[in-house]
C-alpha positions as a Markdown table, in Angstrom:
| # | Residue | x | y | z |
|---|---|---|---|---|
| 1 | Unk | 52.9 | -52.0 | -7.0 |
| 2 | Unk | 55.0 | -48.9 | -6.7 |
| 3 | Unk | 57.5 | -49.8 | -3.8 |
| 4 | Unk | 60.1 | -52.2 | -4.8 |
| 5 | Unk | 60.6 | -53.2 | -1.0 |
| 6 | Unk | 56.8 | -54.1 | -0.9 |
| 7 | Unk | 57.3 | -56.2 | -4.3 |
| 8 | Unk | 60.3 | -57.9 | -2.7 |
| 9 | Unk | 58.3 | -58.8 | 0.3 |
| 10 | Unk | 55.6 | -60.3 | -1.6 |
| 11 | Unk | 57.9 | -62.3 | -3.7 |
| 12 | Unk | 59.7 | -63.5 | -0.7 |
| 13 | Unk | 56.5 | -64.3 | 0.9 |
| 14 | Unk | 55.7 | -67.0 | -1.4 |
| 15 | Unk | 56.5 | -70.5 | -0.9 |
| 16 | Unk | 58.3 | -71.2 | -4.4 |
| 17 | Unk | 59.0 | -74.8 | -5.0 |
| 18 | Unk | 62.6 | -75.1 | -6.1 |
| 19 | Unk | 61.6 | -76.5 | -9.4 |
| 20 | Unk | 59.8 | -73.4 | -10.2 |
| 21 | Unk | 62.6 | -71.2 | -8.9 |
| 22 | Unk | 65.0 | -73.0 | -11.3 |
| 23 | Unk | 62.5 | -72.8 | -14.2 |
| 24 | Unk | 61.7 | -69.4 | -13.9 |
| 25 | Unk | 65.4 | -68.6 | -13.8 |
| 26 | Unk | 66.0 | -70.6 | -16.9 |
| 27 | Unk | 63.2 | -68.9 | -18.7 |
| 28 | Unk | 64.6 | -65.5 | -17.7 |
| 29 | Unk | 68.1 | -66.5 | -19.3 |
| 30 | Unk | 66.2 | -67.9 | -22.4 |
| 31 | Unk | 64.0 | -64.7 | -22.8 |
| 32 | Unk | 67.1 | -62.4 | -22.4 |
| 33 | Unk | 68.8 | -64.6 | -25.1 |
| 34 | Unk | 65.9 | -64.2 | -27.5 |
| 35 | Unk | 66.0 | -60.4 | -27.0 |
| 36 | Unk | 69.7 | -60.3 | -27.3 |
| 37 | Unk | 69.4 | -62.5 | -30.7 |
| 38 | Unk | 66.7 | -60.3 | -32.1 |
| 39 | Unk | 68.7 | -57.0 | -31.3 |
| 40 | Unk | 71.7 | -58.5 | -33.2 |
| 41 | Unk | 69.5 | -59.5 | -36.3 |
| 42 | Unk | 67.9 | -56.1 | -36.4 |
| 43 | Unk | 70.8 | -54.1 | -35.1 |
| 44 | Unk | 74.1 | -55.7 | -36.0 |
| 45 | Unk | 77.4 | -54.0 | -35.0 |
| 46 | Unk | 79.8 | -53.3 | -37.4 |
| 47 | Unk | 83.0 | -55.4 | -37.7 |
| 48 | Unk | 85.4 | -52.6 | -36.5 |
| 49 | Unk | 83.6 | -52.4 | -33.1 |
| 50 | Unk | 85.6 | -54.4 | -30.6 |
| 51 | Unk | 82.7 | -55.8 | -28.8 |
| 52 | Unk | 82.6 | -59.6 | -28.5 |
| 53 | Unk | 79.5 | -61.0 | -30.5 |
| 54 | Unk | 78.2 | -64.3 | -29.0 |
| 55 | Unk | 76.0 | -66.8 | -30.8 |
| 56 | Unk | 72.7 | -67.3 | -29.1 |
| 57 | Unk | 74.1 | -70.8 | -27.4 |
| 58 | Unk | 77.2 | -69.0 | -26.2 |
| 59 | Unk | 75.6 | -66.2 | -25.2 |
| 60 | Unk | 72.8 | -68.3 | -23.4 |
| 61 | Unk | 75.5 | -70.0 | -21.6 |
| 62 | Unk | 77.7 | -67.1 | -20.6 |
| 63 | Unk | 74.3 | -65.2 | -19.0 |
| 64 | Unk | 73.5 | -68.4 | -17.5 |
| 65 | Unk | 77.0 | -68.5 | -15.7 |
| 66 | Unk | 77.2 | -65.0 | -14.9 |
| 67 | Unk | 73.6 | -64.6 | -13.2 |
| 68 | Unk | 74.4 | -67.7 | -11.2 |
| 69 | Unk | 77.8 | -66.4 | -10.1 |
| 70 | Unk | 76.1 | -63.1 | -9.4 |
| 71 | Unk | 73.4 | -64.6 | -7.4 |
| 72 | Unk | 75.7 | -66.7 | -5.4 |
| 73 | Unk | 78.0 | -63.4 | -4.7 |
| 74 | Unk | 75.1 | -61.4 | -3.6 |
| 75 | Unk | 74.2 | -64.2 | -1.1 |
| 76 | Unk | 78.0 | -64.6 | 0.2 |
| 77 | Unk | 78.9 | -61.0 | 0.3 |
| 78 | Unk | 75.5 | -60.2 | 2.0 |
| 79 | Unk | 76.0 | -62.8 | 4.8 |
| 80 | Unk | 79.6 | -61.2 | 5.1 |
| 81 | Unk | 78.2 | -57.9 | 5.8 |
| 82 | Unk | 75.5 | -59.6 | 8.4 |
| 83 | Unk | 72.8 | -59.9 | 6.1 |
| 84 | Unk | 70.3 | -63.0 | 6.5 |
| 85 | Unk | 69.4 | -63.6 | 2.8 |
| 86 | Unk | 70.2 | -67.0 | 1.3 |
| 87 | Unk | 70.5 | -68.4 | -2.1 |
| 88 | Unk | 66.7 | -69.2 | -2.9 |
| 89 | Unk | 65.3 | -65.7 | -1.8 |
| 90 | Unk | 68.2 | -63.9 | -3.9 |
| 91 | Unk | 67.2 | -66.5 | -6.8 |
| 92 | Unk | 63.6 | -65.6 | -6.6 |
| 93 | Unk | 64.2 | -62.0 | -6.7 |
| 94 | Unk | 67.0 | -61.8 | -9.2 |
| 95 | Unk | 64.8 | -64.1 | -11.3 |
| 96 | Unk | 61.8 | -61.6 | -11.3 |
| 97 | Unk | 64.2 | -58.8 | -11.9 |
| 98 | Unk | 65.6 | -60.5 | -15.1 |
| 99 | Unk | 62.1 | -61.2 | -16.4 |
| 100 | Unk | 61.2 | -57.4 | -15.9 |
| 101 | Unk | 64.6 | -56.6 | -17.7 |
| 102 | Unk | 63.8 | -59.1 | -20.6 |
| 103 | Unk | 60.3 | -57.2 | -21.2 |
| 104 | Unk | 62.1 | -53.9 | -20.9 |
| 105 | Unk | 64.8 | -54.8 | -23.4 |
| 106 | Unk | 62.2 | -56.1 | -25.6 |
| 107 | Unk | 60.5 | -52.6 | -25.4 |
| 108 | Unk | 63.7 | -50.9 | -26.2 |
| 109 | Unk | 64.6 | -52.8 | -29.3 |
| 110 | Unk | 60.9 | -52.3 | -30.4 |
| 111 | Unk | 61.1 | -48.7 | -29.7 |
| 112 | Unk | 64.8 | -48.8 | -31.8 |
| 113 | Unk | 62.7 | -49.4 | -35.1 |
| 114 | Unk | 60.4 | -46.5 | -34.4 |
| 115 | Unk | 62.2 | -43.8 | -32.6 |
| 116 | Unk | 65.9 | -44.4 | -31.9 |
| 117 | Unk | 66.8 | -41.5 | -30.0 |
| 118 | Unk | 64.0 | -42.0 | -27.5 |
| 119 | Unk | 64.8 | -45.9 | -27.3 |
| 120 | Unk | 68.4 | -44.7 | -26.0 |
| 121 | Unk | 66.9 | -42.7 | -23.2 |
| 122 | Unk | 64.5 | -45.4 | -22.5 |
| 123 | Unk | 67.3 | -47.8 | -22.1 |
| 124 | Unk | 69.1 | -45.6 | -19.8 |
| 125 | Unk | 65.9 | -45.2 | -17.8 |
| 126 | Unk | 65.3 | -48.9 | -17.8 |
| 127 | Unk | 68.9 | -49.7 | -16.3 |
| 128 | Unk | 68.7 | -47.1 | -13.7 |
| 129 | Unk | 65.4 | -48.4 | -12.8 |
| 130 | Unk | 66.5 | -52.1 | -12.6 |
| 131 | Unk | 69.6 | -51.2 | -10.6 |
| 132 | Unk | 67.4 | -49.2 | -8.0 |
| 133 | Unk | 65.3 | -52.3 | -7.9 |
| 134 | Unk | 68.1 | -54.4 | -7.3 |
| 135 | Unk | 69.1 | -52.5 | -4.5 |
| 136 | Unk | 65.9 | -52.8 | -2.6 |
| 137 | Unk | 65.5 | -56.5 | -3.4 |
| 138 | Unk | 69.0 | -57.0 | -1.9 |
| 139 | Unk | 68.1 | -55.1 | 1.1 |
| 140 | Unk | 64.7 | -57.0 | 1.6 |
| 141 | Unk | 66.4 | -60.5 | 1.0 |
| 142 | Unk | 69.1 | -59.6 | 3.7 |
| 143 | Unk | 66.9 | -57.6 | 6.0 |
| 144 | Unk | 69.7 | -54.9 | 6.3 |
| 145 | Unk | 67.2 | -52.0 | 6.8 |
| 146 | Unk | 69.7 | -49.8 | 4.6 |
| 147 | Unk | 69.8 | -49.6 | 0.7 |
| 148 | Unk | 73.5 | -48.4 | 1.4 |
| 149 | Unk | 74.5 | -51.7 | 2.9 |
| 150 | Unk | 72.7 | -53.2 | -0.2 |
| 151 | Unk | 75.0 | -51.1 | -2.7 |
| 152 | Unk | 77.8 | -52.3 | -0.8 |
| 153 | Unk | 76.8 | -56.0 | -1.5 |
| 154 | Unk | 76.2 | -55.3 | -5.2 |
| 155 | Unk | 79.5 | -53.5 | -5.6 |
| 156 | Unk | 81.5 | -56.1 | -3.6 |
| 157 | Unk | 79.6 | -58.9 | -5.8 |
| 158 | Unk | 80.2 | -57.0 | -8.8 |
| 159 | Unk | 84.0 | -56.5 | -8.3 |
| 160 | Unk | 84.7 | -60.2 | -7.1 |
| 161 | Unk | 83.0 | -61.2 | -10.4 |
| 162 | Unk | 85.1 | -58.7 | -12.5 |
| 163 | Unk | 88.3 | -60.0 | -10.9 |
| 164 | Unk | 87.2 | -63.7 | -11.4 |
| 165 | Unk | 86.6 | -63.0 | -15.3 |
| 166 | Unk | 89.8 | -60.9 | -15.6 |
| 167 | Unk | 91.4 | -64.0 | -14.2 |
| 168 | Unk | 89.9 | -66.4 | -16.5 |
| 169 | Unk | 90.5 | -64.4 | -19.4 |
| 170 | Unk | 93.9 | -64.0 | -18.5 |
| 171 | Unk | 94.2 | -67.8 | -18.4 |
| 172 | Unk | 92.6 | -68.3 | -21.7 |
| 173 | Unk | 94.5 | -65.5 | -23.4 |
| 174 | Unk | 93.2 | -62.7 | -25.5 |
| 175 | Unk | 94.1 | -63.9 | -28.7 |
| 176 | Unk | 91.8 | -67.1 | -27.9 |
| 177 | Unk | 89.1 | -64.6 | -27.7 |
| 178 | Unk | 89.5 | -62.8 | -30.8 |
| 179 | Unk | 90.9 | -59.8 | -28.9 |
| 180 | Unk | 94.2 | -58.2 | -29.7 |
| 181 | Unk | 97.0 | -59.3 | -27.9 |
| 182 | Unk | 98.5 | -56.1 | -26.7 |
| 183 | Unk | 95.2 | -54.8 | -25.2 |
């Protein structure tokens, strides 16, 4: 299927049992955690790079909470902009997209072993494609009829999550996260 809109319509047309949605969602988080862990084992970052490194269990927890929050924010902000989508529809669509992204990330990791320069380009192309699909999925879930409104929903949901994370990091304190206090 070449059209993200058609794919979204097919996913939304299914009568997914609640257990199947949540199981699929958890599977997507587990697969993404496995790919992340494999990438960390095969290509560890040097200690001077100030990017937080997570143990697999912590990564699973962080991704689980972030994805659930993002899905909830997509539903809420979409409704604020006059959309008709609900949490179950967005859970189904984002789960499918996360499963696709896990496969794409696994392909990037495999490509890193063979052709690292091409893997970097593949990673950029995959992220652009996933974002493009996400916009169409949000558009279909909320029945906007405009990808631009979907872009607004995605940007609003992302900004709300970033501000919430900054607030939480501020409460916890950068030093407790292993970050320099003056940053």
